Short mmCIF file of N, CA and C in Angstrom, two decimals:
data_model
loop_
_atom_site.label_atom_id
_atom_site.label_comp_id
_atom_site.label_asym_id
_atom_site.label_seq_id
_atom_site.Cartn_x
_atom_site.Cartn_y
_atom_site.Cartn_z
N GLN T 660 -8.25 -71.28 -44.28
CA GLN T 660 -7.51 -71.56 -46.56
C GLN T 660 -6.47 -72.08 -45.88
N VAL T 661 -5.72 -71.33 -45.71
CA VAL T 661 -4.05 -71.00 -46.15
C VAL T 661 -3.16 -70.99 -45.10
N GLN T 662 -2.88 -70.37 -43.84
CA GLN T 662 -1.78 -70.00 -42.86
C GLN T 662 -0.40 -70.05 -43.66
N LEU T 663 0.04 -68.84 -43.43
CA LEU T 663 2.17 -67.90 -43.71
C LEU T 663 2.18 -67.74 -42.50
N VAL T 664 2.91 -68.49 -42.45
CA VAL T 664 4.37 -68.36 -40.52
C VAL T 664 5.11 -67.82 -41.07
N GLU T 665 6.08 -66.91 -40.63
CA GLU T 665 7.61 -66.17 -41.09
C GLU T 665 8.10 -66.43 -40.28
N SER T 666 9.51 -65.92 -40.25
CA SER T 666 10.90 -66.31 -39.28
C SER T 666 11.64 -66.29 -39.93
N GLY T 667 12.67 -65.25 -39.58
CA GLY T 667 13.71 -64.83 -39.87
C GLY T 667 14.29 -63.28 -39.38
N GLY T 668 13.56 -62.64 -39.56
CA GLY T 668 13.53 -61.67 -39.07
C GLY T 668 14.42 -60.89 -38.22
N GLY T 669 15.52 -59.99 -37.49
CA GLY T 669 15.84 -59.56 -36.45
C GLY T 669 16.27 -58.00 -37.12
N SER T 670 17.94 -57.84 -36.99
CA SER T 670 18.27 -56.64 -36.18
C SER T 670 20.06 -57.13 -37.59
N VAL T 671 20.39 -56.07 -37.76
CA VAL T 671 21.32 -56.38 -38.50
C VAL T 671 21.95 -54.88 -39.11
N GLN T 672 23.07 -55.50 -39.20
CA GLN T 672 24.14 -53.84 -39.64
C GLN T 672 24.17 -54.07 -40.46
N PRO T 673 24.04 -52.49 -41.50
CA PRO T 673 24.70 -52.67 -42.48
C PRO T 673 25.53 -52.71 -44.09
N GLY T 674 25.11 -53.68 -44.83
CA GLY T 674 25.76 -54.30 -45.32
C GLY T 674 25.78 -55.78 -44.59
N GLY T 675 25.26 -56.68 -43.90
CA GLY T 675 24.66 -57.21 -43.09
C GLY T 675 23.73 -58.65 -44.43
N SER T 676 22.95 -59.60 -43.75
CA SER T 676 22.83 -60.45 -44.49
C SER T 676 21.85 -61.20 -43.21
N LEU T 677 20.41 -61.50 -43.76
CA LEU T 677 18.59 -61.70 -43.22
C LEU T 677 18.59 -62.92 -43.95
N ARG T 678 17.96 -64.46 -43.43
CA ARG T 678 17.36 -65.34 -44.11
C ARG T 678 15.53 -65.08 -43.82
N LEU T 679 15.27 -65.68 -44.75
CA LEU T 679 13.90 -65.16 -43.79
C LEU T 679 12.63 -66.53 -44.25
N SER T 680 11.64 -66.53 -43.63
CA SER T 680 11.30 -68.69 -44.24
C SER T 680 9.57 -68.60 -44.20
N CYS T 681 8.92 -68.49 -44.99
CA CYS T 681 7.54 -68.69 -44.56
C CYS T 681 7.63 -70.23 -44.63
N ALA T 682 6.43 -70.41 -44.47
CA ALA T 682 5.73 -71.42 -44.17
C ALA T 682 4.55 -71.88 -44.12
N ALA T 683 3.70 -72.48 -45.61
CA ALA T 683 2.41 -72.36 -45.96
C ALA T 683 2.28 -73.85 -45.12
N SER T 684 0.76 -73.52 -44.82
CA SER T 684 -0.28 -74.27 -44.40
C SER T 684 -1.78 -74.58 -44.24
N GLY T 685 -1.90 -75.59 -44.78
CA GLY T 685 -4.03 -75.40 -44.65
C GLY T 685 -3.78 -76.24 -46.68
N TYR T 686 -5.12 -75.15 -47.17
CA TYR T 686 -4.78 -75.60 -48.67
C TYR T 686 -4.00 -75.06 -49.79
N THR T 687 -3.55 -75.30 -50.23
CA THR T 687 -2.07 -74.75 -50.88
C THR T 687 -2.18 -75.10 -52.37
N TYR T 688 -2.96 -75.89 -52.31
CA TYR T 688 -2.68 -76.15 -53.97
C TYR T 688 -2.50 -75.11 -54.78
N SER T 689 -3.49 -74.50 -54.64
CA SER T 689 -3.60 -73.73 -56.05
C SER T 689 -3.12 -71.80 -55.24
N THR T 690 -2.25 -71.65 -54.62
CA THR T 690 -0.90 -70.97 -54.38
C THR T 690 0.09 -71.23 -55.19
N ASN T 691 -0.74 -70.34 -56.48
CA ASN T 691 0.67 -70.24 -57.29
C ASN T 691 1.01 -69.33 -57.24
N CYS T 692 1.38 -68.30 -56.51
CA CYS T 692 2.04 -67.49 -56.60
C CYS T 692 2.40 -66.03 -54.97
N MET T 693 3.45 -66.84 -54.97
CA MET T 693 4.60 -66.70 -53.06
C MET T 693 5.20 -65.61 -52.75
N GLY T 694 5.80 -65.29 -51.98
CA GLY T 694 6.75 -64.15 -51.97
C GLY T 694 6.51 -63.55 -50.55
N TRP T 695 6.52 -62.08 -51.17
CA TRP T 695 6.79 -61.19 -49.62
C TRP T 695 6.03 -59.74 -49.97
N PHE T 696 5.69 -59.15 -49.54
CA PHE T 696 5.66 -57.28 -49.39
C PHE T 696 6.44 -57.41 -47.77
N ARG T 697 6.93 -55.88 -47.97
CA ARG T 697 7.27 -55.17 -47.37
C ARG T 697 6.55 -54.02 -46.55
N GLN T 698 6.70 -53.14 -45.76
CA GLN T 698 5.33 -51.78 -45.07
C GLN T 698 6.98 -51.28 -44.27
N ALA T 699 7.68 -50.24 -45.62
CA ALA T 699 8.12 -49.04 -43.95
C ALA T 699 7.61 -48.87 -43.08
N PRO T 700 7.52 -47.23 -41.94
CA PRO T 700 5.91 -45.92 -41.54
C PRO T 700 6.16 -45.19 -42.64
N GLY T 701 4.91 -45.17 -42.60
CA GLY T 701 4.16 -44.67 -43.36
C GLY T 701 4.20 -44.39 -44.73
N LYS T 702 4.95 -46.35 -45.30
CA LYS T 702 4.30 -46.38 -47.16
C LYS T 702 3.81 -47.14 -46.83
N GLY T 703 3.91 -47.27 -48.44
CA GLY T 703 2.50 -48.51 -48.18
C GLY T 703 3.09 -49.58 -48.90
N ARG T 704 2.43 -50.55 -48.40
CA ARG T 704 2.68 -52.40 -48.53
C ARG T 704 2.97 -52.60 -50.59
N GLU T 705 4.51 -52.46 -50.08
CA GLU T 705 5.51 -52.81 -51.73
C GLU T 705 5.27 -54.41 -51.67
N GLY T 706 5.81 -54.78 -52.46
CA GLY T 706 6.16 -56.31 -53.67
C GLY T 706 7.30 -56.20 -53.15
N VAL T 707 7.94 -57.00 -52.75
CA VAL T 707 9.58 -56.84 -52.91
C VAL T 707 10.26 -58.02 -53.51
N ALA T 708 9.33 -59.52 -53.85
CA ALA T 708 10.22 -60.96 -54.10
C ALA T 708 8.69 -61.66 -54.45
N LEU T 709 8.55 -61.75 -55.40
CA LEU T 709 7.64 -62.81 -55.55
C LEU T 709 8.08 -64.04 -56.27
N LEU T 710 7.63 -64.72 -56.35
CA LEU T 710 8.20 -66.58 -56.52
C LEU T 710 6.69 -67.42 -57.92
N HIS T 711 6.28 -67.95 -58.83
CA HIS T 711 5.61 -68.69 -59.37
C HIS T 711 6.25 -70.08 -58.50
N THR T 712 5.18 -70.67 -57.60
CA THR T 712 5.56 -72.05 -57.76
C THR T 712 5.31 -72.66 -58.84
N GLY T 713 4.73 -72.81 -59.68
CA GLY T 713 4.64 -74.02 -60.53
C GLY T 713 6.03 -74.09 -61.67
N SER T 714 6.42 -72.64 -61.92
CA SER T 714 7.29 -72.69 -63.04
C SER T 714 8.84 -71.90 -61.72
N GLY T 715 8.81 -71.95 -61.11
CA GLY T 715 9.44 -71.54 -60.48
C GLY T 715 10.10 -70.13 -60.70
N SER T 716 9.30 -69.32 -61.97
CA SER T 716 10.14 -67.89 -62.03
C SER T 716 9.62 -67.00 -60.67
N THR T 717 10.99 -66.04 -61.14
CA THR T 717 10.83 -65.14 -59.56
C THR T 717 11.34 -63.47 -60.41
N TYR T 718 10.91 -62.79 -59.46
CA TYR T 718 9.96 -61.15 -60.15
C TYR T 718 10.99 -60.50 -58.39
N TYR T 719 11.58 -59.26 -59.35
CA TYR T 719 12.09 -58.66 -58.04
C TYR T 719 11.48 -56.95 -57.42
N ALA T 720 11.33 -56.01 -56.80
CA ALA T 720 11.22 -54.80 -57.06
C ALA T 720 12.59 -54.43 -57.47
N ASP T 721 12.71 -53.20 -58.39
CA ASP T 721 14.08 -52.92 -58.71
C ASP T 721 14.90 -52.65 -57.63
N SER T 722 14.11 -52.38 -56.02
CA SER T 722 15.66 -51.71 -54.74
C SER T 722 16.53 -53.11 -54.81
N VAL T 723 15.67 -54.14 -55.08
CA VAL T 723 16.17 -55.63 -54.10
C VAL T 723 17.21 -56.24 -55.21
N LYS T 724 16.81 -56.06 -56.77
CA LYS T 724 17.33 -56.86 -57.67
C LYS T 724 19.15 -56.48 -56.76
N GLY T 725 19.31 -57.61 -57.71
CA GLY T 725 21.32 -58.15 -56.66
C GLY T 725 21.84 -58.31 -55.93
N ARG T 726 20.20 -58.51 -54.53
CA ARG T 726 20.97 -58.04 -53.14
C ARG T 726 20.14 -58.98 -52.69
N PHE T 727 19.03 -58.92 -52.96
CA PHE T 727 17.77 -60.67 -52.96
C PHE T 727 17.40 -61.26 -53.85
N THR T 728 17.72 -62.55 -52.77
CA THR T 728 16.87 -63.82 -53.49
C THR T 728 16.30 -64.11 -52.58
N ILE T 729 15.30 -65.15 -53.31
CA ILE T 729 13.89 -66.05 -53.58
C ILE T 729 14.03 -67.46 -54.13
N SER T 730 13.50 -68.14 -53.37
CA SER T 730 13.73 -69.38 -53.66
C SER T 730 12.22 -70.31 -52.69
N GLN T 731 12.41 -72.05 -53.02
CA GLN T 731 10.89 -72.20 -51.99
C GLN T 731 12.20 -74.08 -52.13
N ASP T 732 11.05 -74.68 -51.38
CA ASP T 732 12.42 -75.71 -50.79
C ASP T 732 11.13 -76.93 -52.15
N ASN T 733 11.11 -78.24 -52.42
CA ASN T 733 10.91 -78.92 -53.01
C ASN T 733 10.13 -79.59 -53.04
N ALA T 734 9.72 -79.48 -52.01
CA ALA T 734 7.43 -79.68 -51.27
C ALA T 734 6.71 -78.38 -51.94
N LYS T 735 6.95 -76.93 -52.36
CA LYS T 735 7.19 -76.06 -52.58
C LYS T 735 6.00 -75.44 -51.61
N ASN T 736 5.71 -75.81 -50.09
CA ASN T 736 4.93 -75.34 -49.46
C ASN T 736 5.90 -74.13 -47.89
N THR T 737 7.28 -74.05 -48.20
CA THR T 737 7.83 -73.31 -47.75
C THR T 737 8.85 -72.45 -48.48
N VAL T 738 8.42 -71.06 -48.66
CA VAL T 738 9.55 -69.71 -49.17
C VAL T 738 10.37 -69.01 -48.91
N PHE T 739 11.98 -68.64 -49.37
CA PHE T 739 12.86 -68.44 -48.56
C PHE T 739 13.51 -66.78 -49.25
N LEU T 740 13.94 -66.16 -48.98
CA LEU T 740 14.10 -65.28 -49.02
C LEU T 740 15.46 -64.68 -48.17
N GLN T 741 16.00 -64.92 -49.08
CA GLN T 741 17.77 -65.05 -48.75
C GLN T 741 17.73 -62.81 -49.09
N MET T 742 17.88 -62.13 -48.14
CA MET T 742 19.05 -61.02 -48.27
C MET T 742 19.90 -60.11 -47.52
N ASN T 743 20.28 -59.82 -48.53
CA ASN T 743 22.62 -60.27 -48.61
C ASN T 743 22.60 -58.15 -49.35
N SER T 744 23.03 -57.57 -48.17
CA SER T 744 24.04 -56.03 -48.86
C SER T 744 22.85 -55.15 -48.06
N LEU T 745 21.91 -55.87 -47.09
CA LEU T 745 21.18 -54.45 -46.49
C LEU T 745 21.67 -53.16 -46.70
N LYS T 746 20.45 -52.72 -46.06
CA LYS T 746 20.38 -50.40 -46.53
C LYS T 746 19.74 -50.20 -45.19
N PRO T 747 19.81 -49.57 -44.65
CA PRO T 747 18.80 -49.19 -44.16
C PRO T 747 17.07 -48.69 -44.69
N GLU T 748 17.20 -48.57 -45.72
CA GLU T 748 15.91 -48.20 -45.88
C GLU T 748 15.35 -49.55 -46.21
N ASP T 749 16.18 -50.42 -45.97
CA ASP T 749 15.38 -52.12 -46.31
C ASP T 749 14.14 -51.59 -44.78
N THR T 750 15.13 -51.78 -44.17
CA THR T 750 13.68 -51.35 -42.97
C THR T 750 12.26 -51.65 -43.17
N ALA T 751 11.92 -52.63 -42.27
CA ALA T 751 10.56 -53.10 -42.59
C ALA T 751 10.10 -53.62 -41.64
N MET T 752 8.92 -53.96 -42.05
CA MET T 752 8.09 -54.84 -41.57
C MET T 752 7.48 -55.59 -43.24
N TYR T 753 8.05 -56.92 -42.24
CA TYR T 753 8.71 -58.01 -43.80
C TYR T 753 7.31 -58.92 -43.91
N TYR T 754 6.40 -58.76 -44.69
CA TYR T 754 5.18 -59.45 -44.69
C TYR T 754 5.29 -61.06 -46.09
N CYS T 755 4.16 -62.02 -45.33
CA CYS T 755 4.78 -63.16 -46.73
C CYS T 755 3.50 -63.11 -47.08
N ALA T 756 3.00 -63.00 -48.96
CA ALA T 756 1.49 -63.40 -48.45
C ALA T 756 1.68 -64.63 -50.28
N ALA T 757 0.86 -65.17 -50.05
CA ALA T 757 -0.06 -65.84 -51.30
C ALA T 757 -0.57 -65.62 -52.11
N ARG T 758 -1.12 -65.19 -53.44
CA ARG T 758 -1.46 -65.34 -54.03
C ARG T 758 -2.29 -66.52 -55.04
N GLU T 759 -4.07 -66.87 -54.39
CA GLU T 759 -5.11 -68.81 -54.62
C GLU T 759 -4.85 -68.25 -56.18
N GLY T 760 -4.48 -69.49 -57.10
CA GLY T 760 -4.89 -69.32 -58.66
C GLY T 760 -5.91 -68.20 -59.37
N GLY T 761 -4.44 -67.33 -59.16
CA GLY T 761 -3.62 -65.96 -60.02
C GLY T 761 -2.50 -66.53 -60.92
N SER T 762 -1.92 -64.85 -61.37
CA SER T 762 -0.80 -64.99 -62.05
C SER T 762 0.55 -64.62 -60.75
N CYS T 763 1.69 -64.34 -61.67
CA CYS T 763 2.62 -64.39 -60.87
C CYS T 763 3.40 -63.14 -61.22
N TYR T 764 2.76 -61.76 -60.99
CA TYR T 764 4.53 -61.05 -62.04
C TYR T 764 4.75 -60.01 -61.10
N THR T 765 6.02 -59.23 -62.30
CA THR T 765 6.45 -57.77 -61.09
C THR T 765 5.59 -56.77 -60.94
N ASN T 766 5.74 -56.41 -59.44
CA ASN T 766 4.95 -54.97 -59.16
C ASN T 766 2.80 -55.76 -58.90
N LEU T 767 3.23 -56.78 -58.63
CA LEU T 767 1.70 -56.94 -57.95
C LEU T 767 1.40 -56.37 -56.56
N PRO T 768 -0.40 -55.61 -57.08
CA PRO T 768 -0.66 -54.92 -56.31
C PRO T 768 -1.02 -55.35 -54.73
N ALA T 769 -0.87 -55.58 -53.95
CA ALA T 769 -1.00 -55.03 -52.68
C ALA T 769 -2.41 -56.29 -51.99
N GLY T 770 -3.11 -55.59 -53.34
CA GLY T 770 -4.95 -55.88 -52.63
C GLY T 770 -5.35 -56.60 -53.74
N PHE T 771 -4.10 -57.88 -54.61
CA PHE T 771 -4.81 -58.62 -55.36
C PHE T 771 -3.89 -60.52 -54.34
N VAL T 772 -3.42 -59.61 -53.95
CA VAL T 772 -3.11 -60.60 -52.09
C VAL T 772 -4.25 -61.74 -51.37
N ASP T 773 -3.73 -63.11 -51.37
CA ASP T 773 -5.27 -63.42 -50.76
C ASP T 773 -4.65 -64.47 -49.03
N TYR T 774 -3.63 -64.33 -48.62
CA TYR T 774 -3.36 -64.69 -47.71
C TYR T 774 -1.96 -63.40 -47.44
N TRP T 775 -2.28 -63.97 -46.24
CA TRP T 775 -0.31 -63.01 -45.46
C TRP T 775 -0.84 -63.33 -44.18
N GLY T 776 0.60 -62.98 -44.31
CA GLY T 776 1.29 -64.10 -42.89
C GLY T 776 1.88 -62.68 -42.33
N GLN T 777 1.41 -63.51 -40.82
CA GLN T 777 1.67 -61.80 -39.36
C GLN T 777 2.73 -60.65 -39.33
N GLY T 778 3.15 -61.92 -40.21
CA GLY T 778 5.36 -60.27 -40.64
C GLY T 778 5.93 -60.04 -39.61
N THR T 779 6.54 -59.78 -40.46
CA THR T 779 7.95 -60.14 -38.99
C THR T 779 8.94 -59.07 -39.83
N GLN T 780 9.50 -57.71 -38.23
CA GLN T 780 10.37 -57.01 -38.43
C GLN T 780 12.26 -57.35 -38.62
N VAL T 781 12.10 -55.76 -39.92
CA VAL T 781 13.64 -56.11 -40.00
C VAL T 781 13.88 -54.58 -39.71
N THR T 782 15.33 -54.73 -38.98
CA THR T 782 15.35 -53.61 -39.05
C THR T 782 18.05 -53.25 -39.45
N VAL T 783 17.62 -52.08 -39.99
CA VAL T 783 19.24 -52.37 -40.70
C VAL T 783 19.66 -51.08 -40.10
N SER T 784 20.33 -51.19 -39.24
CA SER T 784 20.60 -49.73 -38.87
C SER T 784 22.53 -49.84 -37.85
N SER T 785 23.55 -48.67 -38.10
CA SER T 785 24.11 -48.23 -37.49
C SER T 785 24.06 -48.13 -36.20
#
């Protein structure tokens, strides 16, 4: 139905920046909420940043506010995550996510996500 493909992960020094991209394909008309979750070793999958594709409203985890910015292209089929001032605790596998036909809000549970990308590794270390 919907395929999500992430790109842009990699390794960076603390304080550095990375930009993630998520391209959606298939039938994406009803995927109103898109963004990223992340999962570090030994931790659950947590929401990082979400965007309501219709209104443009954005939602951020407290841990990334002021450092990460989520945005979308004009066609609304690609979502970006600009990550600045990266910290070692940001190290995780980052997964693109999409929710179909539902609302978008802070702390959206991972179980409410309908589609997942394959994940892209972000490593922040000195």
